[in-house]
């Protein structure tokens, strides 16, 4: 397998980069900062833009980046990137983040998992870089936002810049947003910590046909709401808008539900399960979180008995153990 | 005392048939002196399109008040203006952001402010439904003679089902008859430069027509790239060379056409006058563009961008398009042309209204096939196709037109899509187009 060298591509043609994530997860800032970083090198031309719809926080979004030593005319979306980023594992439930990447490309993932686990799960051939960005964000920024670390890992993937410049460019972007000094300092610590936690490896696990670009086969019949289905989501399940790593949990071991039905009437998706009850009129038994729960929190807010809550959830990959399982 | 404050005591005024004129209420020299520069020398900046447009507006000393209402994807324009003005006020600046409750109020404010002083420039930014909400006023504004009003429009599908926030020029094309000078930009440099040149054109004494520079939502509004920013002083020197005291009075310094009710005879005469004024853009725009290029060393305003035309040799296929997707055509043009053994050239239209009919005809004359790429919904063959067909109708030899739709709703116009459209144009060299128009997406003819 011949590895595609991003630096060589930059010098000889146009390096194309794509990122997949979820709205509110910091993907856009990471790519904007990459654009600022590479455009700070006078001989390089840069083009960067996000792709999103009117959908809310949690919806799949994309970002594109082109870097070249030559002026960039091309303006279409990036469909055959040499470097790709998966900012949020949940985003991969509805898109193939590696689609169109040639053998030998570079894959960057914001995940706790190892490069080998990712290569095996996603069938990747090329350089795989992982960084536990959400954990770093939680530790230093008190929020599971991995864009600081994903940005550093992307500069590792593309190369050609020194770490001091990498760090200062990111902090400058924050200053432009008038982020408080204390938070900027926390980001600096997160940037520094990331350096030690970036892991990489080379693998050749893609099978023939894996990650091939799909051929457009027409729109077919357009149902109401077609807009969403025709954009990034392949399944149109709004549950995929929920925050990655969390899921709605209903627990009522003491049968405390009063039958007030506030959760039923307030749920925008109608996913609360209930059954008739002789005393209370109806009894809530749970919620169908498999399809349309966006974790909006309405039920959590209105339940007088506090029977709903957000629970941590990590999707199991059939082909690899989760980090917890491996640890135990 | 603020330069915006009213002069103390009774102001001298002059009675005109349209109302009172207060010629000395606003002291332009004081306004100019109060301007705080954003840039003191030429620099390079990396921003998105909305920010590039906002920076250009902020650098003009004639821009004092920015009425606005946030609407995706032009919100960034308002945010940038508000942030910079806020920072400047801390340093003693004199500019104001006026956030209003709805787009129609923004348009009304734009009229009032523009009419109040014809020698200052007033700018807002909007998009899609926002522009639609302004319609009642923009139609009047287009006729008003207020060349100092500017609406920066970020293209996206106009009031429409389903909702789409991406780059689609149907909003601007739906407002072509509002009476604005409509300038289409692509790329950060062109956005910045166009906003700087727009008031020079609109306020020209022979034109006196408001301007509407525009660029594609997301594809340009949110795309970051590097561009050159001029110093405020250089911009002022260039604009002041062109912008002279307005020959028509405003409300504070005279009357405008706004608010009058006339009979049909006068209405028609008024409209003919409006038409004649905007037609002058065809004569004056190239002069403004050429002077901008002489001054700043970059291409200025033009009727269209062009690629691949060779002196004395008409192309086999000429492409007509607009916006940033033309760049993808430029990137693959020579490779595709060599493979086919053809001469392929193209133009990206920059002046949408008034349409530069004669210049387009002259440029496309001799091409065997003209491929027109439309990016907005149209009930017929396409807005751009109709204009091109009209422009080419005077040619002795009839040119075959292939009308294509691609990128509607801001959909990606990929390299395979361009190649598919060019293949249809290639076929049309020997046989008539299969259909009066064709729709393309991701390399397929639908």
XYZ file of C-alpha atoms in Angstrom:
774
model
C 0.000 0.000 0.000
C 1.448 3.339 -1.037
C 0.718 6.031 1.495
C -0.578 9.347 0.164
C 1.708 12.049 1.502
C -0.392 15.122 2.325
C 2.602 17.477 2.162
C 3.540 16.239 -1.289
C -0.059 16.664 -2.453
C -0.083 20.234 -1.150
C 3.020 21.078 -3.142
C 2.083 19.260 -6.346
C -1.689 19.626 -6.593
C -4.525 20.314 -4.137
C -4.842 18.549 -0.796
C -8.505 17.842 -0.110
C -9.700 17.281 3.440
C -13.159 16.472 4.815
C -14.553 16.254 8.315
C -17.748 14.702 9.664
C -19.268 15.618 12.989
C -22.359 16.906 14.666
C -23.597 20.468 14.982
C -22.346 22.016 18.196
C -19.376 19.665 18.467
C -16.706 22.095 17.345
C -16.031 20.708 13.870
C -16.435 24.085 12.190
C -14.055 25.813 14.588
C -11.480 23.050 14.112
C -11.577 23.451 10.334
C -11.636 27.249 10.469
C -8.543 27.087 12.624
C -6.853 24.691 10.226
C -7.628 27.194 7.461
C -6.180 30.032 9.506
C -3.113 27.950 10.313
C -2.270 26.988 6.749
C -3.153 30.377 5.301
C -0.627 31.870 7.726
C 2.006 30.243 5.508
C 2.379 32.805 2.727
C 3.025 30.337 -0.079
C -0.118 28.329 0.556
C -3.648 28.883 -0.685
C -6.514 27.690 1.460
C -10.223 27.210 1.021
C -12.477 26.079 3.879
C -16.216 25.938 4.417
C -18.825 24.053 6.393
C -21.840 22.202 5.102
C -24.978 22.053 7.185
C -28.691 22.449 6.915
C -31.178 24.312 9.044
C -31.271 21.369 11.448
C -30.557 21.821 15.126
C -27.659 20.964 17.396
C -26.753 17.325 17.048
C -27.485 17.025 13.334
C -24.751 15.699 11.103
C -22.562 18.380 9.563
C -19.512 18.397 7.344
C -16.537 20.636 6.796
C -14.258 20.859 3.801
C -10.719 22.128 3.437
C -8.408 22.517 0.485
C -4.740 23.459 0.780
C -2.400 23.994 -2.131
C 0.751 25.775 -3.151
C -1.204 26.850 -6.261
C -4.260 29.108 -6.479
C -7.412 27.057 -5.943
C -10.129 27.444 -8.583
C -12.199 24.372 -7.862
C -15.240 25.128 -5.742
C -17.221 21.908 -5.450
C -17.480 19.726 -2.370
C -14.682 17.355 -1.457
C -15.682 13.838 -2.449
C -12.270 12.145 -2.655
C -10.319 13.461 0.330
C -6.776 12.401 1.086
C -7.325 13.223 4.771
C -10.583 12.744 6.614
C -11.711 13.444 10.173
C -14.424 11.772 12.243
C -15.061 14.306 14.973
C -17.932 12.426 16.554
C -18.351 8.665 16.471
C -22.103 9.147 16.414
C -21.826 10.908 13.072
C -20.580 7.657 11.556
C -23.947 6.060 12.234
C -25.410 7.938 9.313
C -22.503 8.664 6.975
C -19.408 6.822 5.809
C -16.750 9.258 6.960
C -14.164 7.397 4.868
C -16.189 7.491 1.645
C -14.056 8.271 -1.362
C -10.735 8.151 0.476
C -8.153 6.331 -1.610
C -5.986 3.514 -0.268
C -3.134 5.135 1.586
C -5.148 8.102 2.808
C -5.119 9.444 6.346
C -7.985 8.899 8.782
C -8.238 10.956 11.963
C -10.720 9.941 14.649
C -11.725 11.630 17.866
C -12.136 8.495 19.970
C -10.836 6.597 22.958
C -10.291 3.586 20.780
C -6.964 2.590 19.323
C -5.975 3.120 15.697
C -6.093 -0.622 15.156
C -9.597 -0.941 16.579
C -10.760 1.859 14.322
C -9.030 0.437 11.265
C -10.632 -2.928 11.912
C -14.095 -1.542 12.596
C -14.234 0.898 9.707
C -12.082 -1.191 7.309
C -9.464 1.447 6.750
C -6.356 1.301 4.594
C -3.856 4.006 5.292
C -2.622 5.973 8.240
C -5.047 5.984 11.161
C -4.652 8.620 13.846
C -6.739 8.632 17.004
C -7.014 11.046 19.870
C -9.350 10.866 22.907
C -10.487 14.423 22.357
C -13.724 14.227 24.348
C -11.844 12.914 27.371
C -9.271 15.688 27.050
C -12.070 18.212 26.704
C -13.808 16.834 29.772
C -10.614 17.002 31.807
C -9.461 20.479 30.826
C -12.582 22.253 29.576
C -15.254 20.501 31.636
C -17.093 19.563 28.472
C -16.845 16.593 26.137
C -15.828 18.735 23.178
C -13.004 17.211 21.209
C -12.258 19.922 18.678
C -9.088 21.124 20.409
C -7.580 17.670 20.196
C -8.988 16.840 16.783
C -7.390 20.018 15.451
C -4.000 19.004 16.816
C -4.380 15.505 15.390
C -5.273 16.994 12.001
C -2.119 19.091 11.979
C -0.235 15.901 12.750
C -1.967 14.276 9.772
C -1.288 17.090 7.322
C 2.089 18.220 8.680
C 4.226 21.160 7.620
C 3.653 23.335 10.706
C 5.427 23.615 14.028
C 3.530 23.056 17.252
C 4.015 26.596 18.518
C 2.196 27.902 15.446
C -0.455 25.193 15.824
C -1.133 26.259 19.380
C -1.014 30.013 18.888
C -3.336 29.892 15.882
C -5.966 28.044 17.899
C -5.703 30.409 20.828
C -5.906 33.372 18.476
C -9.159 32.018 17.091
C -10.512 31.832 20.634
C -9.395 35.375 21.404
C -11.249 36.583 18.321
C -14.358 35.061 19.872
C -13.649 36.958 23.088
C -13.304 33.792 25.144
C -12.300 34.597 28.749
C -8.594 34.350 29.540
C -9.073 31.524 32.005
C -10.759 29.406 29.375
C -8.055 30.241 26.865
C -5.489 29.003 29.357
C -7.476 25.791 29.785
C -7.458 25.362 26.025
C -3.711 25.837 26.011
C -3.383 23.020 28.543
C -5.680 20.833 26.460
C -3.590 21.525 23.358
C -0.396 20.627 25.200
C -1.913 17.462 26.682
C -3.130 16.325 23.278
C 0.390 16.017 21.930
C 1.083 13.126 24.242
C -2.164 11.323 23.499
C -2.199 11.242 19.701
C -1.694 7.688 18.490
C -1.212 6.470 14.958
C -0.629 3.356 12.934
C -0.739 2.134 9.379
C -3.182 -0.549 8.324
C -4.467 -2.183 5.166
C -7.883 -3.486 6.097
C -10.170 -2.042 3.428
C -11.897 -4.644 1.309
C -12.668 -4.173 -2.376
C -15.574 -1.788 -2.679
C -15.246 -0.397 0.841
C -15.743 3.365 0.977
C -16.449 3.624 -2.739
C -18.264 6.810 -3.700
C -21.916 6.092 -4.216
C -23.395 6.870 -7.593
C -26.366 9.218 -7.578
C -29.409 7.266 -8.670
C -32.002 10.009 -8.872
C -34.337 11.427 -6.269
C -37.177 8.949 -6.665
C -40.445 9.852 -4.973
C -40.072 12.872 -2.747
C -42.021 12.550 0.497
C -42.832 15.431 2.811
C -39.675 16.178 4.765
C -37.519 14.850 1.974
C -35.020 17.598 2.581
C -33.595 15.955 5.666
C -33.418 12.505 4.204
C -31.735 13.709 1.070
C -29.004 15.545 2.902
C -26.503 13.727 5.047
C -28.587 11.237 6.979
C -29.071 7.870 5.353
C -31.759 6.828 7.808
C -33.515 10.051 8.833
C -33.733 8.959 12.450
C -33.677 12.087 14.513
C -32.384 10.012 17.428
C -29.059 10.482 15.723
C -29.303 14.126 16.707
C -28.911 13.163 20.354
C -25.604 13.920 21.984
C -23.134 11.138 21.326
C -22.388 9.048 24.387
C -25.734 9.719 26.060
C -29.180 8.211 25.896
C -32.505 8.859 27.592
C -33.118 6.500 30.518
C -36.480 5.840 32.223
C -36.407 4.126 35.606
C -39.458 3.584 37.821
C -38.755 0.602 40.085
C -41.167 1.837 42.754
C -44.005 2.548 40.350
C -43.868 6.212 41.281
C -45.385 7.414 37.999
C -48.456 9.471 38.896
C -50.057 9.213 35.480
C -49.935 12.988 35.042
C -49.006 12.451 31.359
C -46.879 15.592 31.208
C -44.089 13.602 29.568
C -46.482 12.212 26.957
C -47.937 15.559 26.031
C -44.589 17.355 26.006
C -42.589 14.807 24.030
C -42.236 16.324 20.523
C -41.664 12.919 18.990
C -44.406 10.902 20.711
C -42.066 8.182 21.870
C -43.211 7.815 25.477
C -44.616 4.346 26.111
C -47.564 3.898 28.432
C -50.330 1.482 29.308
C -53.793 1.828 30.906
C -53.807 1.780 34.670
C -56.902 1.327 36.821
C -55.810 3.769 39.524
C -53.813 6.369 37.656
C -55.476 6.332 34.298
C -52.246 5.500 32.553
C -48.827 4.374 33.572
C -45.662 5.398 31.765
C -43.499 2.355 31.114
C -40.580 3.798 29.182
C -39.538 5.537 26.001
C -38.575 4.261 22.574
C -35.121 5.737 22.238
C -34.217 3.711 19.176
C -35.801 5.970 16.601
C -36.622 9.600 17.171
C -35.459 10.610 20.659
C -33.291 13.700 20.236
C -32.557 13.975 23.948
C -34.335 17.298 24.003
C -34.913 16.841 27.744
C -38.582 17.860 27.810
C -39.606 14.692 29.680
C -36.740 15.110 32.129
C -37.852 18.644 32.785
C -41.555 18.030 33.313
C -41.665 14.718 35.202
C -42.675 15.528 38.807
C -41.149 12.275 40.021
C -37.820 12.691 38.167
C -38.154 9.333 36.461
C -36.293 10.345 33.295
C -32.593 11.147 33.098
C -29.680 11.223 30.698
C -27.597 8.083 30.935
C -24.155 7.446 29.574
C -24.171 5.175 26.579
C -21.370 3.775 24.500
C -22.189 1.921 21.360
C -20.570 -1.488 21.219
C -18.637 -2.392 18.146
C -19.192 -6.028 17.304
C -15.667 -6.457 16.037
C -13.790 -4.936 18.969
C -14.144 -4.803 22.696
C -15.081 -1.486 24.242
C -12.287 0.088 26.290
C -14.148 -0.788 29.482
C -14.430 -4.447 28.512
C -10.808 -4.583 27.576
C -9.902 -3.025 30.911
C -12.032 -5.400 32.956
C -20.250 66.854 20.232
C -21.140 63.879 18.111
C -21.132 64.483 14.403
C -24.516 62.771 14.403
C -26.050 65.319 16.718
C -28.348 67.974 15.287
C -26.851 71.388 14.995
C -27.994 73.590 17.872
C -30.548 76.299 17.210
C -32.568 76.837 14.089
C -31.015 75.280 11.014
C -31.043 77.255 7.835
C -33.342 75.601 5.358
C -34.660 76.019 1.864
C -38.212 75.327 0.701
C -38.474 73.039 -2.324
C -41.569 71.663 -4.115
C -40.930 68.382 -2.323
C -40.329 69.717 1.146
C -37.806 71.486 3.292
C -34.095 71.147 2.619
C -31.513 71.483 5.420
C -28.204 71.623 3.590
C -25.862 72.148 6.541
C -27.270 69.793 9.166
C -24.739 67.060 8.557
C -21.152 68.167 8.325
C -19.491 65.633 6.040
C -16.005 66.858 6.910
C -16.664 66.095 10.568
C -18.092 62.685 9.703
C -14.974 61.840 7.731
C -12.698 63.131 10.474
C -14.516 60.970 13.038
C -13.859 57.747 11.129
C -11.607 55.306 12.952
C -9.664 53.169 10.487
C -9.969 49.414 10.537
C -6.726 49.029 8.584
C -3.970 51.583 8.291
C -2.106 49.696 5.601
C -2.653 46.988 3.036
C -2.835 43.589 4.702
C -3.833 40.066 4.002
C -6.765 38.555 5.898
C -8.436 35.166 6.030
C -12.179 35.380 6.571
C -15.449 34.103 5.204
C -17.501 36.008 2.640
C -19.875 37.646 5.115
C -16.976 39.044 7.090
C -15.204 40.237 3.944
C -18.328 42.188 2.945
C -18.751 43.594 6.457
C -15.125 44.729 6.602
C -15.459 46.626 3.332
C -18.554 48.395 4.626
C -16.875 49.325 7.897
C -13.911 50.821 6.110
C -15.998 53.437 4.298
C -16.157 56.707 6.174
C -19.521 57.397 4.578
C -21.079 54.396 6.372
C -22.306 55.480 9.789
C -25.401 53.459 10.525
C -26.055 49.809 9.747
C -29.698 48.761 10.097
C -30.016 45.027 10.405
C -32.026 41.964 11.235
C -30.239 38.631 11.527
C -31.102 35.985 8.980
C -29.185 32.878 8.001
C -26.706 32.884 6.390
C -26.032 36.628 6.449
C -26.129 36.910 10.257
C -22.350 36.935 10.366
C -22.423 40.254 8.528
C -24.435 41.850 11.339
C -22.334 40.147 14.010
C -19.109 41.366 12.468
C -20.398 44.894 12.112
C -21.722 44.897 15.688
C -18.477 43.496 17.123
C -16.221 45.917 15.265
C -18.424 48.909 15.926
C -18.626 47.905 19.578
C -14.839 47.735 19.766
C -14.497 51.076 17.998
C -16.995 52.787 20.255
C -14.846 51.814 23.186
C -12.170 53.851 21.459
C -14.464 56.781 20.797
C -15.904 55.766 17.429
C -18.987 57.282 15.928
C -20.705 54.416 14.129
C -23.968 52.769 15.124
C -25.641 49.409 14.629
C -29.418 49.601 14.589
C -31.022 46.202 15.097
C -34.665 46.240 14.031
C -37.507 43.873 14.651
C -38.062 42.679 11.103
C -36.691 42.892 7.615
C -39.375 45.245 6.332
C -38.421 47.657 9.112
C -34.787 47.382 8.048
C -35.749 48.358 4.522
C -37.847 51.262 5.791
C -34.963 52.432 7.930
C -32.629 52.110 4.968
C -34.889 54.396 2.973
C -35.219 56.951 5.735
C -31.510 57.057 6.463
C -30.494 57.094 2.810
C -32.948 59.857 2.044
C -31.894 61.845 5.097
C -28.432 62.369 3.735
C -27.737 61.524 0.127
C -23.991 61.826 0.571
C -23.625 59.066 3.176
C -23.894 55.352 2.453
C -26.292 53.015 4.284
C -25.912 49.271 4.086
C -27.746 46.230 5.317
C -27.419 42.532 4.568
C -30.161 40.012 4.090
C -31.054 36.796 2.432
C -33.909 34.874 0.879
C -37.115 35.430 2.853
C -35.581 38.539 4.405
C -35.292 40.109 0.987
C -38.845 39.060 0.230
C -40.063 40.769 3.383
C -38.367 43.949 2.217
C -40.042 43.824 -1.170
C -42.600 46.586 -0.811
C -39.899 49.023 0.161
C -37.163 47.704 -2.100
C -39.359 48.278 -5.147
C -39.779 51.879 -4.118
C -36.153 52.125 -3.122
C -35.134 50.932 -6.574
C -37.044 53.827 -8.053
C -36.078 56.398 -5.464
C -32.854 57.689 -6.862
C -31.183 56.742 -3.582
C -27.943 55.388 -4.938
C -26.442 55.544 -1.485
C -28.493 52.558 -0.262
C -26.968 49.114 -0.483
C -28.430 45.704 0.315
C -25.849 42.949 0.482
C -27.801 39.833 -0.413
C -26.549 36.377 0.478
C -28.122 34.088 -2.097
C -30.301 31.279 -0.969
C -33.536 29.765 -2.153
C -36.183 32.412 -1.746
C -39.402 31.876 0.257
C -39.837 28.345 -0.760
C -40.736 24.814 0.169
C -38.812 23.003 1.462
C -36.619 25.416 3.402
C -33.020 25.517 2.210
C -30.298 27.768 3.551
C -27.671 27.025 0.937
C -26.528 29.071 -2.038
C -29.232 29.458 -4.633
C -29.666 32.772 -6.470
C -33.444 32.481 -6.783
C -33.865 35.268 -4.224
C -31.792 37.797 -6.114
C -33.162 36.696 -9.483
C -36.697 37.002 -8.120
C -35.910 40.617 -7.279
C -34.296 41.658 -10.541
C -37.038 44.125 -11.303
C -36.879 45.817 -7.917
C -34.661 48.330 -9.640
C -31.335 47.653 -7.935
C -27.996 47.311 -9.639
C -27.320 43.629 -8.985
C -23.707 42.510 -8.838
C -22.827 38.839 -8.398
C -19.546 38.052 -6.644
C -17.507 34.896 -6.225
C -14.583 34.517 -3.851
C -13.560 36.678 -0.900
C -11.518 39.187 -2.867
C -14.315 39.826 -5.298
C -16.859 40.199 -2.492
C -14.690 42.719 -0.676
C -13.788 44.660 -3.809
C -17.346 44.707 -5.125
C -18.773 46.136 -1.907
C -16.162 48.903 -2.085
C -17.068 49.748 -5.673
C -20.855 49.429 -5.407
C -21.599 52.858 -3.890
C -19.289 54.523 -6.388
C -21.460 53.087 -9.120
C -24.807 53.633 -7.403
C -24.059 57.216 -6.374
C -22.738 58.251 -9.752
C -24.743 61.367 -10.725
C -25.891 59.764 -13.965
C -27.023 56.561 -12.240
C -28.418 57.316 -8.748
C -29.679 53.779 -8.237
C -29.310 51.562 -5.150
C -27.021 48.573 -5.338
C -27.367 44.929 -4.391
C -24.068 43.077 -4.339
C -24.629 39.390 -3.676
C -22.863 36.114 -3.182
C -23.817 32.493 -2.686
C -24.918 31.290 0.754
C -22.532 28.811 2.376
C -20.516 28.315 -0.813
C -19.144 31.844 -0.398
C -20.794 33.300 2.699
C -19.187 30.660 4.920
C -16.102 29.777 2.890
C -12.858 31.024 4.360
C -9.992 32.089 2.159
C -7.256 34.672 2.107
C -7.691 38.036 0.424
C -6.075 41.464 0.367
C -7.518 44.243 2.509
C -6.737 47.841 1.567
C -6.078 50.611 4.050
C -9.057 52.770 4.930
C -7.173 55.830 3.710
C -6.584 54.317 0.271
C -10.244 53.356 0.027
C -11.367 56.841 1.035
C -9.080 58.483 -1.493
C -10.389 56.291 -4.280
C -14.076 56.562 -3.362
C -13.884 60.315 -2.788
C -12.432 60.746 -6.240
C -15.647 59.305 -7.666
C -18.355 60.229 -5.172
C -19.391 63.833 -5.579
C -22.062 65.760 -3.672
C -25.383 64.317 -4.699
C -27.118 66.492 -7.319
C -30.555 65.588 -6.016
C -31.658 66.745 -2.567
C -32.551 64.375 0.258
C -35.094 64.810 3.071
C -32.711 66.612 5.343
C -31.088 68.213 2.378
C -34.069 67.932 0.009
C -36.781 65.734 -1.504
C -36.870 62.212 -2.949
C -39.475 60.392 -4.999
C -40.528 58.254 -2.022
C -44.105 58.597 -0.909
C -45.532 60.477 -3.845
C -48.665 59.367 -5.687
C -48.850 60.291 -9.359
C -51.073 59.696 -12.368
C -50.230 57.095 -15.007
C -48.722 59.673 -17.326
C -46.230 60.782 -14.738
C -45.682 57.245 -13.466
C -44.630 56.106 -16.919
C -42.364 59.058 -17.338
C -40.843 58.388 -13.967
C -40.206 54.742 -14.842
C -38.615 55.645 -18.130
C -36.311 57.957 -16.245
C -35.494 55.159 -13.803
C -34.776 52.838 -16.718
C -32.478 55.334 -18.387
C -30.527 55.831 -15.168
C -29.868 52.139 -14.588
C -28.934 51.679 -18.248
C -26.093 54.099 -17.642
C -24.478 51.369 -15.561
C -23.450 49.719 -18.815
C -21.342 52.777 -19.695
C -19.990 53.631 -16.281
C -19.301 50.252 -14.672
C -16.295 49.495 -16.920
C -14.838 52.924 -16.099
C -15.186 52.306 -12.370
C -13.727 48.813 -12.706
C -10.777 50.007 -14.775
C -9.969 52.791 -12.338
C -10.191 50.393 -9.402
C -7.725 48.094 -11.150
C -5.351 50.976 -11.887
C -5.509 52.038 -8.249
C -5.347 48.728 -6.419
C -3.798 46.387 -8.989
C -6.673 43.886 -8.967
C -9.525 43.409 -11.420
C -12.377 45.808 -10.692
C -16.038 45.590 -11.590
C -16.762 43.867 -14.879
C -19.778 42.549 -16.729
C -18.422 39.026 -16.402
C -15.319 37.000 -15.587
C -13.987 34.989 -18.449
C -11.765 31.959 -18.974
C -10.287 30.315 -22.044
C -11.108 32.831 -24.786
C -8.323 33.141 -27.347
C -7.861 36.254 -29.479
C -9.365 35.821 -32.923
C -10.578 32.270 -32.323
C -14.146 31.623 -31.250
C -14.609 28.628 -28.961
C -16.458 25.505 -29.987
C -18.262 25.512 -26.669
C -18.820 28.609 -24.543
C -20.124 28.170 -21.007
C -22.236 30.791 -19.215
C -22.598 30.511 -15.469
C -22.351 32.566 -12.292
C -20.989 32.210 -8.785
C -18.277 30.059 -7.242
C -19.171 26.879 -9.126
C -17.657 28.498 -12.200
C -14.310 27.870 -10.471
C -14.819 24.138 -10.751
C -15.377 24.588 -14.493
C -12.183 26.642 -14.673
C -10.279 23.898 -12.866
C -11.257 21.193 -15.351
C -11.728 23.260 -18.523
C -8.400 22.818 -20.262
C -8.090 19.133 -19.339
C -11.552 18.344 -20.721
C -11.041 20.487 -23.802
C -7.716 18.806 -24.626
C -9.244 15.374 -24.217
C -12.002 16.278 -26.673
C -9.806 18.295 -29.022
C -12.110 21.296 -28.645
C -11.805 24.955 -27.781
C -13.788 25.548 -24.604
C -14.219 28.901 -22.894
C -16.628 30.410 -20.434
C -17.984 33.483 -18.704
C -19.316 33.948 -15.181
C -21.881 36.743 -15.165
C -21.161 39.507 -12.632
C -23.691 42.154 -13.589
C -27.169 40.653 -13.294
C -29.127 43.877 -13.537
C -28.996 45.654 -15.919
C -27.998 42.637 -17.963
C -24.958 43.427 -20.158
C -26.630 42.146 -23.288
C -24.323 43.631 -25.895
C -21.097 42.685 -24.152
C -22.311 39.124 -23.667
C -23.298 38.865 -27.324
C -19.939 40.161 -28.435
C -18.068 37.716 -26.188
C -20.092 34.677 -27.198
C -20.315 35.485 -30.907
C -18.896 32.708 -33.037
C -19.226 29.979 -30.418
C -20.831 26.934 -31.971
C -22.647 25.905 -28.810
C -23.397 27.928 -25.709
C -23.980 25.931 -22.530
C -25.951 27.979 -19.981
C -25.923 26.712 -16.390
C -28.887 27.904 -14.331
C -28.820 27.456 -10.556
C -32.247 28.723 -9.520
C -35.712 27.322 -10.004
C -37.451 28.768 -13.043
C -40.685 27.745 -14.688
C -39.109 27.848 -18.119
C -35.650 27.213 -19.531
C -33.901 29.236 -16.846
C -33.427 32.908 -15.946
C -29.945 33.014 -17.365
C -30.903 31.067 -20.490
C -33.567 33.613 -21.378
C -31.096 36.456 -21.009
C -28.489 34.684 -23.096
C -31.024 33.724 -25.761
C -32.076 37.362 -25.930
C -28.482 38.553 -26.117
C -27.670 36.152 -28.942
C -30.880 36.762 -30.888
C -29.320 39.551 -32.947
C -26.492 37.434 -34.303
C -26.591 36.665 -38.025
C -25.673 33.066 -37.385
C -27.940 31.328 -34.903
C -26.108 29.875 -31.929
C -27.240 26.575 -30.451
C -28.023 26.917 -26.734
C -27.885 24.015 -24.320
C -29.804 24.984 -21.201
C -28.837 23.195 -18.009
C -29.978 23.346 -14.404
C -27.514 22.314 -11.706
C -26.865 23.292 -8.125
C -30.445 24.289 -7.372
C -30.843 24.910 -3.659
C -27.084 25.189 -3.399
C -26.547 21.567 -4.371
C -22.979 20.681 -5.137
C -21.938 21.127 -8.761
C -19.217 18.528 -8.851
C -16.599 17.867 -11.512
C -18.614 14.904 -12.863
C -21.646 17.197 -13.098
C -19.683 19.748 -15.111
C -18.371 16.961 -17.338
C -21.899 15.636 -17.891
C -23.106 19.108 -18.885
C -20.130 19.606 -21.181
C -20.851 16.221 -22.798
C -24.339 17.459 -23.676
C -22.804 20.591 -25.150
C -20.388 18.388 -27.073
C -23.268 16.369 -28.516
C -25.004 19.591 -29.462
C -22.120 20.407 -31.805
C -23.634 17.854 -34.187
C -27.254 17.411 -33.101
C -29.817 19.676 -31.450
C -30.092 19.392 -27.664
C -32.251 16.516 -26.502
C -34.519 18.724 -24.454
C -35.247 22.414 -24.104
C -33.559 22.175 -20.719
C -31.849 19.405 -18.767
C -31.179 18.916 -15.068
C -27.865 17.540 -13.812
C -26.639 16.281 -10.459
C -23.587 14.312 -9.367
C -22.595 13.456 -12.896
C -26.032 12.310 -13.981
C -28.576 13.862 -16.325
C -31.844 13.487 -14.461
